Coordinates of C-alpha atoms in Angstrom, one line a residue:
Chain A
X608 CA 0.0 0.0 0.0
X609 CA 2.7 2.2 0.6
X610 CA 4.7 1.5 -2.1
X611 CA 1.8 2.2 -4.4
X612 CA 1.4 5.4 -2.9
X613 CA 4.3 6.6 -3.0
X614 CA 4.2 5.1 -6.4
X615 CA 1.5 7.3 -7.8
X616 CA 2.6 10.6 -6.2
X617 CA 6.0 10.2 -7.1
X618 CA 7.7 13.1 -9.4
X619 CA 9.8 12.2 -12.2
X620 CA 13.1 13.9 -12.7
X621 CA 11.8 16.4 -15.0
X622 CA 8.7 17.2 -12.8
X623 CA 11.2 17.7 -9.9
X624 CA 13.6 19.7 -12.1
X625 CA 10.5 22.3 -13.0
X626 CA 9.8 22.3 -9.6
X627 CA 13.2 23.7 -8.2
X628 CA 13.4 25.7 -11.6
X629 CA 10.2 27.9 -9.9
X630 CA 11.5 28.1 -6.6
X631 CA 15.7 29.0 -8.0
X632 CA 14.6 31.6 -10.7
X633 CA 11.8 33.2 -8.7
X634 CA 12.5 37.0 -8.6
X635 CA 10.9 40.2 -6.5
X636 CA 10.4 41.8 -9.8
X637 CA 10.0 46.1 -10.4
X638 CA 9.6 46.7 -13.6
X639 CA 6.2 45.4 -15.4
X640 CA 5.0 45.8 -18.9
X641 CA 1.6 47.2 -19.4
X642 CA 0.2 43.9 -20.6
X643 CA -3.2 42.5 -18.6
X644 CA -2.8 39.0 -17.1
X645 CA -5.5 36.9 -18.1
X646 CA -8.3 36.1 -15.8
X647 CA -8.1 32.3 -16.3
X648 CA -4.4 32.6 -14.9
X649 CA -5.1 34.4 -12.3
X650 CA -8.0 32.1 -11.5
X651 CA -4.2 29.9 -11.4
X652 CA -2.5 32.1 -9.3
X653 CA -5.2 32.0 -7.0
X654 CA -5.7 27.9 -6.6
X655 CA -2.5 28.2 -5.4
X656 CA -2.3 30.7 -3.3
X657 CA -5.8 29.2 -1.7
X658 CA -4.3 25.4 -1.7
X659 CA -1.4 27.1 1.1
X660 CA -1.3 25.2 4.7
X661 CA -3.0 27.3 7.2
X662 CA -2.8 27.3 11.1
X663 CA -5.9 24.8 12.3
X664 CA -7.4 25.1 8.2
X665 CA -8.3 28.1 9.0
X666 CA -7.7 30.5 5.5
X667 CA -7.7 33.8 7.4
X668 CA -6.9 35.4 4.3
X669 CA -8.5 38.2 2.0
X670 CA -7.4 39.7 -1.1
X671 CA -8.5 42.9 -2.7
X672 CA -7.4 43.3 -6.1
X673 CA -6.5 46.6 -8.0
X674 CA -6.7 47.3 -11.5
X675 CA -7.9 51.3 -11.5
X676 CA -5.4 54.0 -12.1
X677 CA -6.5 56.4 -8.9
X678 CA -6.4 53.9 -6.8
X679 CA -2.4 53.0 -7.9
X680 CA -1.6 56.8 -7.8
X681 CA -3.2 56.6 -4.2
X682 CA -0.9 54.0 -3.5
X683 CA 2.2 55.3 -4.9
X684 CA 1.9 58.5 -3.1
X685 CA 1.8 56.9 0.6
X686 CA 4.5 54.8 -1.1
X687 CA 6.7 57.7 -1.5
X688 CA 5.6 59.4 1.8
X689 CA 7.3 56.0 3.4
X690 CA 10.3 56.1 1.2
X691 CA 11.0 59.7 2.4
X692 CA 10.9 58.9 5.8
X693 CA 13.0 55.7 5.6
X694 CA 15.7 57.2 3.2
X695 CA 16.5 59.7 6.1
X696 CA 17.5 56.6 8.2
X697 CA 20.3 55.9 6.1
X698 CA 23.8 57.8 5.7
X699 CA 26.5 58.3 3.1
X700 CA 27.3 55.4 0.5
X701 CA 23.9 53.6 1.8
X702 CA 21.6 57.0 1.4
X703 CA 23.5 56.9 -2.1
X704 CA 22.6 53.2 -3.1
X705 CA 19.1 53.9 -1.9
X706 CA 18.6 57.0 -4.1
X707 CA 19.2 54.7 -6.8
X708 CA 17.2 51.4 -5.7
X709 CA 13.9 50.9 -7.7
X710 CA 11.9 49.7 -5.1
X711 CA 8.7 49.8 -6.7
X712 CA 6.7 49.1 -9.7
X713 CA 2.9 50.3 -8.0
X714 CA 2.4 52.5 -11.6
X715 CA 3.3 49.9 -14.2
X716 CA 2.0 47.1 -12.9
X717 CA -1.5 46.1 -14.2
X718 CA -2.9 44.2 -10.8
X719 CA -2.4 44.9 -7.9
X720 CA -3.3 42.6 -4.5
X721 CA -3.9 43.9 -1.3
X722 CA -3.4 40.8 0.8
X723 CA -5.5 40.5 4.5
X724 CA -5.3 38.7 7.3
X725 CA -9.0 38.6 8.2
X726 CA -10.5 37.5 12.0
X727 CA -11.2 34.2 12.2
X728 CA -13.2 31.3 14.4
X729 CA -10.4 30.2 17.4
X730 CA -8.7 27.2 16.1
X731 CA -5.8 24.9 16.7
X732 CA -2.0 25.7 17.7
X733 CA -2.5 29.6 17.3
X734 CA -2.7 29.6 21.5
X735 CA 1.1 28.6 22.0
X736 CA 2.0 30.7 18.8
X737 CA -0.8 33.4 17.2
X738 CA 1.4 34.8 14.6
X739 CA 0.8 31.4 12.9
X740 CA -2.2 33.0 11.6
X741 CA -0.1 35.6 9.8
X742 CA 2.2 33.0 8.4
X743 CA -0.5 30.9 7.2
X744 CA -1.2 34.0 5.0
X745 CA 2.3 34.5 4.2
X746 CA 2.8 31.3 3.2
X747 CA -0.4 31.6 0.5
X748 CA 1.5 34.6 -1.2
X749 CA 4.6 32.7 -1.3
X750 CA 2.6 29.9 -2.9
X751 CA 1.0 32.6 -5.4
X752 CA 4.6 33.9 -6.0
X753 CA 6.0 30.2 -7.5
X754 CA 2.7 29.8 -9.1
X755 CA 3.2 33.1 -10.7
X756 CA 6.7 32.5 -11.8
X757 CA 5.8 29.3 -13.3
X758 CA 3.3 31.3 -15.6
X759 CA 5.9 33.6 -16.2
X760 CA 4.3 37.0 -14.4
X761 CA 6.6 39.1 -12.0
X762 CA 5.6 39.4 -8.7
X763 CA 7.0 42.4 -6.3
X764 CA 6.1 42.6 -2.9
X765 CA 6.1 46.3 -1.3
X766 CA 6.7 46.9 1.9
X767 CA 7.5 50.5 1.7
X768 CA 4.1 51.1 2.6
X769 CA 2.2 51.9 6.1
X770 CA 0.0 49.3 6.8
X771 CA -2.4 51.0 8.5
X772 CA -2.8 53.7 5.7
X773 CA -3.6 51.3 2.4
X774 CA -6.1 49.2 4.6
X775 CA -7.9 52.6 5.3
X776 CA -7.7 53.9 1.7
X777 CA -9.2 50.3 0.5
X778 CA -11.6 50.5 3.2
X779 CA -11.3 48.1 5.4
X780 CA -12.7 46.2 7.8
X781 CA -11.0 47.3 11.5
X782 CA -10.2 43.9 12.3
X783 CA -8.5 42.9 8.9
X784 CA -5.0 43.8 8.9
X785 CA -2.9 44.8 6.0
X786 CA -0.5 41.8 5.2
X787 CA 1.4 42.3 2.0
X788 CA 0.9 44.7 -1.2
X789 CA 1.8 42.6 -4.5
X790 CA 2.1 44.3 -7.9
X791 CA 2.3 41.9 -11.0
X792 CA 2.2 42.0 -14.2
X793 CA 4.5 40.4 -16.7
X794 CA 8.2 41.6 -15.9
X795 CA 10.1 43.6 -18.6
X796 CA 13.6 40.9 -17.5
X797 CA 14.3 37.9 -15.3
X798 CA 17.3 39.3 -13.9
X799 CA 19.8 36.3 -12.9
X800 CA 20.1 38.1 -9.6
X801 CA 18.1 39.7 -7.0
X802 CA 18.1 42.9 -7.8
X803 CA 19.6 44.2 -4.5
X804 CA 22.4 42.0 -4.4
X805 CA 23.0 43.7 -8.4
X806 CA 22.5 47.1 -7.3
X807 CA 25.3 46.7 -4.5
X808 CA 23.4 46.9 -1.3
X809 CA 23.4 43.4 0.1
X810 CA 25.5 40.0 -1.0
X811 CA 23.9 36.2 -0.6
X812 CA 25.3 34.8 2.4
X813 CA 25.8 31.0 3.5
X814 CA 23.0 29.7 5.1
X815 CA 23.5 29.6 8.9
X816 CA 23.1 25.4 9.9
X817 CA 23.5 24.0 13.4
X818 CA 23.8 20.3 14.5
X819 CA 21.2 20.0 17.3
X820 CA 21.2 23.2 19.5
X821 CA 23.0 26.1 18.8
X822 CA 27.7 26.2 19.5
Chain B
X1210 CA 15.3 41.6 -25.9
X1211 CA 12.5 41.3 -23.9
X1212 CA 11.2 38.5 -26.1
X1213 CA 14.5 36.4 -25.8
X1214 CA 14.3 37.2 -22.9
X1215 CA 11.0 35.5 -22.4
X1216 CA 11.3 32.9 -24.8
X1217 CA 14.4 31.4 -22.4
X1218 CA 12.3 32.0 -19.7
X1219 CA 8.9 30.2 -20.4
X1220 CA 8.3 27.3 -18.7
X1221 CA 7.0 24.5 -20.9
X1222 CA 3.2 22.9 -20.4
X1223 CA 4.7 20.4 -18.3
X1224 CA 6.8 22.2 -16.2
X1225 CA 4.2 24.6 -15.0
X1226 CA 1.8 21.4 -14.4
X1227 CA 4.5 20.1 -12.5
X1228 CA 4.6 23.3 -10.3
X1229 CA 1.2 23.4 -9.5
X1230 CA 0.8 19.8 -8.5
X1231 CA 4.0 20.5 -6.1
X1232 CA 1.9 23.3 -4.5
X1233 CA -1.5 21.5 -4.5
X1234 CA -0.8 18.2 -3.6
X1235 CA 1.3 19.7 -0.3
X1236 CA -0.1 18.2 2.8
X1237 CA 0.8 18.6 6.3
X1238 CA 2.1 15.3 7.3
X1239 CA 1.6 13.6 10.7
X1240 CA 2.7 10.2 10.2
X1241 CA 6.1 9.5 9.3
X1242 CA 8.2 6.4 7.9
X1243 CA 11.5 5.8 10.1
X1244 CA 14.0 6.0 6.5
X1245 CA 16.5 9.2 6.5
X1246 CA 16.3 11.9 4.4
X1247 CA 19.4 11.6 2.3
X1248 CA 21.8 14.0 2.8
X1249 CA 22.0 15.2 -1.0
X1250 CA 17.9 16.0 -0.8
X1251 CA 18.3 17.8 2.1
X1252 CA 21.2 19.8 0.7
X1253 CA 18.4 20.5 -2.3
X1254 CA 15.7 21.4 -0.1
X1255 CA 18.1 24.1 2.0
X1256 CA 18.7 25.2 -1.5
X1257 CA 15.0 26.0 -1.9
X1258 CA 15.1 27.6 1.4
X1259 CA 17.6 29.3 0.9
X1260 CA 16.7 31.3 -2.5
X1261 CA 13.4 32.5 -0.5
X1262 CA 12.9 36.3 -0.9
X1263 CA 13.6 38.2 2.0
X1264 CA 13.4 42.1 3.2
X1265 CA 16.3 43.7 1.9
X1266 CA 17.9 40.5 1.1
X1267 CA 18.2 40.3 4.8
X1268 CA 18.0 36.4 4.6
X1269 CA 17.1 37.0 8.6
X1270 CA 17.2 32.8 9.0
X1271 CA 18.9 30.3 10.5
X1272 CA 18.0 26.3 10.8
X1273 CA 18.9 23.6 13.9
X1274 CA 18.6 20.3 12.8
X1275 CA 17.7 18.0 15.3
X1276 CA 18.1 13.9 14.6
X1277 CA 19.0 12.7 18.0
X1278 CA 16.4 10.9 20.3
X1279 CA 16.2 12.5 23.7
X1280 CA 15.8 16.0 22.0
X1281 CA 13.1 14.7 20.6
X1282 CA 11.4 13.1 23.6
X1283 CA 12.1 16.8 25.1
X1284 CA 10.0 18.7 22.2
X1285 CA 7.3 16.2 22.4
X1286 CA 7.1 16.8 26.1
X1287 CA 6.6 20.1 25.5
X1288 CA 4.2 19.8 22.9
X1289 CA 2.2 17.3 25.1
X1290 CA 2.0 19.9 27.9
X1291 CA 0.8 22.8 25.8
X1292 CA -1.6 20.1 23.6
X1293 CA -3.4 19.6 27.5
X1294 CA -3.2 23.1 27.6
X1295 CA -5.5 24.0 24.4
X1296 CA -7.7 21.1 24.4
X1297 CA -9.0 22.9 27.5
X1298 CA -10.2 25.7 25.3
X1299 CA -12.8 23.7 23.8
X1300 CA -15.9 21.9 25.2
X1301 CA -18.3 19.1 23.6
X1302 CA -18.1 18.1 20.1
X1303 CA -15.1 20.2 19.3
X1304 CA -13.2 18.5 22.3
X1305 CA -14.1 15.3 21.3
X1306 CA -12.5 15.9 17.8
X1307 CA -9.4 17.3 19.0
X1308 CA -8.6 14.5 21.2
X1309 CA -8.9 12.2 17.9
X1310 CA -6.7 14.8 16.0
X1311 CA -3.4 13.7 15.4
X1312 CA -1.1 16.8 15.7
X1313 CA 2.4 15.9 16.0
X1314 CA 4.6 13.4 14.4
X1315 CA 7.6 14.1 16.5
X1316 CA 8.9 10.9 17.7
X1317 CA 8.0 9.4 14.3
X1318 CA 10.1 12.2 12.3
X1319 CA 13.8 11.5 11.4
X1320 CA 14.6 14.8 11.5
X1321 CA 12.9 17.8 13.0
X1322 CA 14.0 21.5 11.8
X1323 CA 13.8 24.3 14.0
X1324 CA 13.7 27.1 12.3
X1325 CA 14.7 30.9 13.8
X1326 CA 14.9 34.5 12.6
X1327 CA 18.0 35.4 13.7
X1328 CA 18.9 39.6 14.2
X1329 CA 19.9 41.5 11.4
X1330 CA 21.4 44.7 10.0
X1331 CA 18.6 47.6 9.2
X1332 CA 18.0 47.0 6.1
X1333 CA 15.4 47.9 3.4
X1334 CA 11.5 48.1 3.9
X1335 CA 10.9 46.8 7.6
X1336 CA 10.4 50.1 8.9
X1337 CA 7.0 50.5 7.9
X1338 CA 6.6 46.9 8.0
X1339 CA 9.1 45.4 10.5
X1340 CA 7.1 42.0 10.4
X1341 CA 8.4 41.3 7.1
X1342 CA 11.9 40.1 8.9
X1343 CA 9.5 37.3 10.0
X1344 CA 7.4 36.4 6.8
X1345 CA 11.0 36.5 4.8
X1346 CA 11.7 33.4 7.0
X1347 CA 7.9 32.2 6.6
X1348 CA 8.3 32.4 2.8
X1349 CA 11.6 30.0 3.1
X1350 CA 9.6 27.5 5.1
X1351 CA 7.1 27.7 2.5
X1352 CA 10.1 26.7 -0.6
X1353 CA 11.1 23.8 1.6
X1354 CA 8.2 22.6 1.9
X1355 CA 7.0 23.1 -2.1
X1356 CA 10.4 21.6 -2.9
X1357 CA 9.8 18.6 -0.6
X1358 CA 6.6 17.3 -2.0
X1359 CA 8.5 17.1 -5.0
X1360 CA 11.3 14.9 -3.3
X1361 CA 8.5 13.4 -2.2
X1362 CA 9.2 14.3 1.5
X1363 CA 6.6 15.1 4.1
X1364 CA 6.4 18.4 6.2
X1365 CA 4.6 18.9 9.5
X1366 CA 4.5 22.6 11.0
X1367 CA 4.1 21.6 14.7
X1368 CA 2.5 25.3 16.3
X1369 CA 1.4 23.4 19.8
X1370 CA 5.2 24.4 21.2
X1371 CA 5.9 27.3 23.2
X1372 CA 8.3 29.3 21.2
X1373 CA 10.3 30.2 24.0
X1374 CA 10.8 26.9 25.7
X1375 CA 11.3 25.1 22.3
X1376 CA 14.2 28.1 21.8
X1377 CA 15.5 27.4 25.8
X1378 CA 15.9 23.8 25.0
X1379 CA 18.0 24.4 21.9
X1380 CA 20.5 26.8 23.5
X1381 CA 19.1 29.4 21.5
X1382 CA 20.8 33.3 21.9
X1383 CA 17.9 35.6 23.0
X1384 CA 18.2 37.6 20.3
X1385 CA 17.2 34.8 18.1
X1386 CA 13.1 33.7 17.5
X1387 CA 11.8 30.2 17.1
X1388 CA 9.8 30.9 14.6
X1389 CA 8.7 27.4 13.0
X1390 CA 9.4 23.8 14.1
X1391 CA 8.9 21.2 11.7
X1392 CA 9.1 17.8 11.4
X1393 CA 10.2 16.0 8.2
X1394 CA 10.1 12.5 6.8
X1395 CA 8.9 10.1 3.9
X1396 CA 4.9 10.0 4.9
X1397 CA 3.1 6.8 5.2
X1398 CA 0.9 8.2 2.7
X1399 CA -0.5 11.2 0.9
X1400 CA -3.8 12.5 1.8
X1401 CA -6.2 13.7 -1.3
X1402 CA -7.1 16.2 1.5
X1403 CA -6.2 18.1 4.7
X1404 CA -5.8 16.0 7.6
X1405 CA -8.3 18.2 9.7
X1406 CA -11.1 18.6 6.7
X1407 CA -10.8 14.8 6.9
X1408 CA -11.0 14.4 10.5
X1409 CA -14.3 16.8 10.6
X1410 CA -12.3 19.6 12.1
X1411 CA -12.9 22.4 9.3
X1412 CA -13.6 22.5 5.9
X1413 CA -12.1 24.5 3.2
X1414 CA -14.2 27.9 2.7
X1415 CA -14.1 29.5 -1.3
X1416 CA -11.8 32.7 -1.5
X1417 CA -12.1 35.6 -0.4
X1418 CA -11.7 38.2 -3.5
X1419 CA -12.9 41.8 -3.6
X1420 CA -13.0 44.5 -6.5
X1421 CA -10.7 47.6 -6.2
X1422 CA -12.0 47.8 -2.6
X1423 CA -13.8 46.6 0.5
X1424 CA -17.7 46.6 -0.3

């Protein structure tokens, strides 16, 4: 019985290879051409990003989707507003890589998502650790993300942004919370890189690995 | 350019079916076989880890592996205390269902991973946001565990743990967050469905997708 299963749900090489291929060449991408994304792939997008674990099955997730022009101008602005305040935390050659750090595509992208974390029913193992609920949803947009790269659409995720602020503009609920603000949209290049490590303001480092408890 | 660019890009048919059966055929596993993950698939799945996107390429992460015995006993001690802990936050029916819920596999597992976000530089974008330091590491758990259903390798987020006793236990600096603690192994078998829709906890709810803005 076993066997069988594993049998069945087995991936072949080439399967296995596609999969990693996402996962390595997945970019936070900035630059979008104007082209739409079709509905039926984002109908994709969104099976994925729905089929993500969540903390006791709980799906205490939201999205609100953007496509008008205002709204993205609206965005852009509190955008910049946040941008000013966090380039003053920096000094010399950092303030100087900043300045030139796109860090943003909110006005080329087509779509927009406004991800939530909405209030949900008390469930399981969000006693010992709440936050799960958050994950959960942060695990759905990274599912979204390798879906998206997959169908070849760029996905960047702002952060530049005051929470509080966007979920006002869009109106929301007071117990949903802003949880991330996507823009996609097919990207103009898959840069090899991230983009950071290109532009000079952080490398790749090793990833830290301990046997059993920490030295 | 831009369509070279794409053309070397584009992921085949196949490939992108191969990427969404990764991410909808995920499960969270509970019951583990006792065979070791070889170390060449778990260099892989740190790979997919690894390439996660994080805040200003912060890559705030850092991974214990546990394999030895008595640790183990230790974390399922602890998850047994805060388990009797929970279930007394729900009465009748609901009760009754949790104590038939299997939610650990921690003895089973060969190898548990306890996953931290470890203290960073400032960097980019977690001033308005600073929880992003924690969803970079979310999103890595979430490429380990795509990438494992492809190796055909189970993962089970175990959220019953005090964070802070889990981190204790492991030695862990207190600067550094235990932020998931998962157990990993070839499953007995793959479930067509969530272990708790199964079990009658909860079921799966359509997605919640809104126009431009909240209604």
């Amino acid at each position: 019985m076993a066997n069988s299963s594993r049998r069945t749900t087995a991936f072949s090489e080439a399967e296995k290879a596609a999969v990693y291929r996402a996962l390595l060449t997945r970019r936070d991408i900035r630059h979008f051409r104007p082209d739409p994304i079709p509905e039926e792939v984002l109908e994709r997008l969104y099976q994925a990003f729905h089929a993500a674990p969540s903390v006791g099955l709980t799906q205490p997730w939201a999205i609100v989707e953007i496509r008008e022009r205002a709204t993205k101008e609206r965005v852009f602005a509190l955008h910049q507003e946040a941008r000013a305040r966090e380039r003053a935390l920096f000094q010399g050659k950092a303030q100087r890589v900043y300045d030139r750090l796109r860090l943003e595509g909110l006005l080329e992208a087509p779509l927009h998502l406004a991800v939530f974390q909405r209030p949900v029913a008390r469930s399981l193992g969000h006693h010992t650790m709440p936050e799960t609920l958050a994950y959960s949803v942060v695990l759905a947009v990274g599912n979204l993300w390798t879906a998206a790269r997959a169908e070849g659409i760029g996905v960047g995720w702002v952060s530049i942004l005051e929470p509080e602020a966007v979920a006002r503009l869009l109106g929301a609920p007071p117990d949903y919370r802003l949880l991330a603000y996507l823009c996609l949209g097919y990207p103009r290049a898959w840069p090899d890189e991230p983009l950071l490590e290109r532009a000079g303001w952080r490398q790749r480092e090793p990833l830290l690995r301990y046997r059993e408890r920490f030295p």
